[in-house]
Short mmCIF file of C-alpha atoms in Angstrom, two decimals:
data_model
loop_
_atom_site.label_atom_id
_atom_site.label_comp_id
_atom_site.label_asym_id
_atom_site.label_seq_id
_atom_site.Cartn_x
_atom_site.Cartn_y
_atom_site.Cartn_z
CA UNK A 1 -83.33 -98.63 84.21
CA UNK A 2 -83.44 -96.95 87.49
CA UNK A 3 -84.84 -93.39 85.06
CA UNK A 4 -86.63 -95.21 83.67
CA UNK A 5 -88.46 -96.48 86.85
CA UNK A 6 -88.33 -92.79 88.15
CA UNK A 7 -89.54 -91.46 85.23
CA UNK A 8 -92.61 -93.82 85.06
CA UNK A 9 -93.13 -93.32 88.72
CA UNK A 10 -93.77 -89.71 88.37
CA UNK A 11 -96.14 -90.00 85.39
CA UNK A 12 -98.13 -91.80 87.16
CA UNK A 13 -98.05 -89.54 90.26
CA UNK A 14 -99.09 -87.26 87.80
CA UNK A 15 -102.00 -89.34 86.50
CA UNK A 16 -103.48 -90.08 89.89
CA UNK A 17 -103.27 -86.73 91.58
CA UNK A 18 -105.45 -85.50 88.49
CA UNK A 19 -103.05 -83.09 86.76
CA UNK A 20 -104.16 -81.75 83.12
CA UNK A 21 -102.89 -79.42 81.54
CA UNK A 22 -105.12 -76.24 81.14
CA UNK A 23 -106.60 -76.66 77.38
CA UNK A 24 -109.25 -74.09 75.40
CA UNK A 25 -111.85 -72.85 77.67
CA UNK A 26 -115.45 -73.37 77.03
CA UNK A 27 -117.35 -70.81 76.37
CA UNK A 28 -121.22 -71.09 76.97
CA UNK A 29 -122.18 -69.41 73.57
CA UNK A 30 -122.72 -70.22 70.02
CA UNK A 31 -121.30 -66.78 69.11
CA UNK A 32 -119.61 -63.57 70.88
CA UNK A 33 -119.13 -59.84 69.55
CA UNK A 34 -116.16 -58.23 70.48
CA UNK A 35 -116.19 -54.30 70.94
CA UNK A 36 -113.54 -51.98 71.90
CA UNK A 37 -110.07 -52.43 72.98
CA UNK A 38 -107.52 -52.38 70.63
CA UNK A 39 -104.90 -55.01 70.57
CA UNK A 40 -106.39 -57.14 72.83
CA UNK A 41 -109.80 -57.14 70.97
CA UNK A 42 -107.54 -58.99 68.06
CA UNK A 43 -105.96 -61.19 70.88
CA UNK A 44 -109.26 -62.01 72.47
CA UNK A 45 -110.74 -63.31 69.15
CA UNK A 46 -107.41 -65.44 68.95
CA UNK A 47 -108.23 -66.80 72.01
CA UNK A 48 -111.59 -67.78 70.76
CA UNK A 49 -110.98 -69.17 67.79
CA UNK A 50 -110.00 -72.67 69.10
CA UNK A 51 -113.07 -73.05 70.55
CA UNK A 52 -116.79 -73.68 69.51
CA UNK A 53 -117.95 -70.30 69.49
CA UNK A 54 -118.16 -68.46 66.82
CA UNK A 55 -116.69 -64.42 66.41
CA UNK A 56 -119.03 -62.08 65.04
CA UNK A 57 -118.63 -58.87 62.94
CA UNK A 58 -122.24 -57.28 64.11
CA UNK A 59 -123.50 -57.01 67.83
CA UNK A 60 -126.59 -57.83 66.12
CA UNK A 61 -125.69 -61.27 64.75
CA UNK A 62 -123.97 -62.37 68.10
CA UNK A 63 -125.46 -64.31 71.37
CA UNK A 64 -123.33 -61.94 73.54
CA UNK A 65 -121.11 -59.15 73.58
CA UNK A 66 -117.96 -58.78 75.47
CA UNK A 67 -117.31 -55.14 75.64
CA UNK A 68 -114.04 -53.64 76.08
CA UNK A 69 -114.32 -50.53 78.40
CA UNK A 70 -110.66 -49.34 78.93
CA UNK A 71 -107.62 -50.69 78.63
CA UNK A 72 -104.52 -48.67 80.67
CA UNK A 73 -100.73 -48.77 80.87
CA UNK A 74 -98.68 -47.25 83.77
CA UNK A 75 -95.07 -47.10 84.12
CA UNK A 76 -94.66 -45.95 87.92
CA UNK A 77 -91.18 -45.36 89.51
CA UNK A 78 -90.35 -47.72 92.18
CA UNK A 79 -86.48 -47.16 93.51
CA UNK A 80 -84.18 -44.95 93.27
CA UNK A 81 -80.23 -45.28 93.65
CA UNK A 82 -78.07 -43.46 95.75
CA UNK A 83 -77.38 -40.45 93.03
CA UNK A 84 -80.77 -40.25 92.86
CA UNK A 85 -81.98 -41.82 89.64
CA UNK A 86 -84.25 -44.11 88.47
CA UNK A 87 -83.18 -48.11 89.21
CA UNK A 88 -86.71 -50.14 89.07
CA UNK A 89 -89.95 -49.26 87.87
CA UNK A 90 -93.28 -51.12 88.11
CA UNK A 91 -95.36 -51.18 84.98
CA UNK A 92 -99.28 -51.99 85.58
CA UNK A 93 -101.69 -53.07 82.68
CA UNK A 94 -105.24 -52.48 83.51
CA UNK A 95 -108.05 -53.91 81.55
CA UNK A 96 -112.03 -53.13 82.01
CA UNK A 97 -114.78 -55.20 80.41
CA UNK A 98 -118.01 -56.69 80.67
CA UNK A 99 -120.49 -59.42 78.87
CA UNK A 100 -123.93 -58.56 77.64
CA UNK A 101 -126.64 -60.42 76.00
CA UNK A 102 -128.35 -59.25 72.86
CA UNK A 103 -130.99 -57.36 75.34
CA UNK A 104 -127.80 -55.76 76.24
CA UNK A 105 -128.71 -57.08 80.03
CA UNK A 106 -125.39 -57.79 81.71
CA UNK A 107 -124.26 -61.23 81.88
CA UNK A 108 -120.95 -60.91 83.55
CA UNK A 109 -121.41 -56.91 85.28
CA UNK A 110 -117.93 -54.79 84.73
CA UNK A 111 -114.88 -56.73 85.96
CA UNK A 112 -111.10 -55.27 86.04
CA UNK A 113 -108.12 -57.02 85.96
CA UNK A 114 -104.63 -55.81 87.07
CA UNK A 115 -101.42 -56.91 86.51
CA UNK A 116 -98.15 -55.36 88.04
CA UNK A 117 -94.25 -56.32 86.46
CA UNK A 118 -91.48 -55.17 88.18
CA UNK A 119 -88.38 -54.07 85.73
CA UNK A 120 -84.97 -53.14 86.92
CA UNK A 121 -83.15 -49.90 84.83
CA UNK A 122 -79.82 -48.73 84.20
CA UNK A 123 -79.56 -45.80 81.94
CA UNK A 124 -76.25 -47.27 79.96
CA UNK A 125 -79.11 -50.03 78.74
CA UNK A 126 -81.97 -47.82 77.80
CA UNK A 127 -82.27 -49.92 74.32
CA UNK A 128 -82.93 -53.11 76.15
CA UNK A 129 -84.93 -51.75 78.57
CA UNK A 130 -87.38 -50.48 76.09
CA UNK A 131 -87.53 -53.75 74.66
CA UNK A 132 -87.78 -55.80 77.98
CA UNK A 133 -90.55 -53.52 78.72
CA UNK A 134 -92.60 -54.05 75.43
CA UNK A 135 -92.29 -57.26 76.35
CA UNK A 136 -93.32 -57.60 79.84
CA UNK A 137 -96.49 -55.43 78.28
CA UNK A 138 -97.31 -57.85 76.23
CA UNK A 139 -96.86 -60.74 78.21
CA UNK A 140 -99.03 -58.58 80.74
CA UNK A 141 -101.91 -58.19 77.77
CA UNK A 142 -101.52 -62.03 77.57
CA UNK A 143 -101.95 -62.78 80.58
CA UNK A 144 -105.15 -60.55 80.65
CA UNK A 145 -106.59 -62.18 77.63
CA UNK A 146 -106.79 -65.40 79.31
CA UNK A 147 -108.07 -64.17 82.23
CA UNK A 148 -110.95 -62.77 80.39
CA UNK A 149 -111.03 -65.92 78.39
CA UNK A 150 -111.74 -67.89 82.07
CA UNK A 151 -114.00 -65.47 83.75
CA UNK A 152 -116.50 -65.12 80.56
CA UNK A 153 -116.30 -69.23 80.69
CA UNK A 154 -117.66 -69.25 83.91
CA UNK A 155 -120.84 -67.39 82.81
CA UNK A 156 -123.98 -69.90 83.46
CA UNK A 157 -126.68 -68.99 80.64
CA UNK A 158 -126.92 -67.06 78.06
CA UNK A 159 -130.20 -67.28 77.57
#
């Protein structure tokens, strides 16, 4: 009984402090082009799909264009141990982009994002280091996709 009465106590915190979970963005147009990037052009029109805009194949068919201008990876060394080698590094993912309209006026002007990981290394490990690393890349890219995702959301009029 006495979880019970917790558990129902919290909820209800919950409720009245205004807590929601973050759900699709809305974006503020009928349709979007996607150009450039590579893998995170396929994740951004992921992203999109939920919602009520529509993805394009042709700039020309679209209501606005979110343009992919560069998209970076960096491994940088960060520490070294005491015989000298490598024992963290910090990986960056960089991302570039901007939103036109079909006047190819800018909407949203050129915006960067950058996110950092820090990722410890031992050189008996180098497999699983690779693979941690992919990872953290990808959850990086993630991250960035949603970031777009919120920052073109925010854009007032298309038209």
């Amino acid at each position: 009984m006495l979880k019970q009465t917790l558990l129902l106590i919290t909820v209800l915190g919950l409720a009245a402090c205004g807590f929601e979970l973050r759900g699709n963005a809305a974006l503020p147009f009928e349709s979007l082009y996607i150009e450039g990037g590579q893998d995170i052009a396929v994740d951004l029109e992921r992203a999109v799909r939920p919602t009520a805009t529509k993805v394009t194949d042709r700039a020309q068919d679209a209501q606005a264009t979110l343009q992919i201008l560069g998209e970076e990876r960096e491994k940088r060394i960060l520490s070294l141990n005491r015989a000298g080698r490598v024992s963290e590094f910090r990986l960056l993912y960089r991302v570039s982009f901007k939103v036109t309209d079909q006047k190819g006026r800018d909407l949203l002007p050129t915006q960067q994002i950058e996110l950092r990981r820090d990722i410890t290394f031992n050189d008996s490990e180098t497999l699983a280091k690779e693979s941690e690393e992919a990872l953290l890349y990808r959850d990086m890219q993630t991250d960035a996709v949603q970031q777009i995702i919120r920052r073109v959301s925010v854009i007032r009029s298309a038209s």
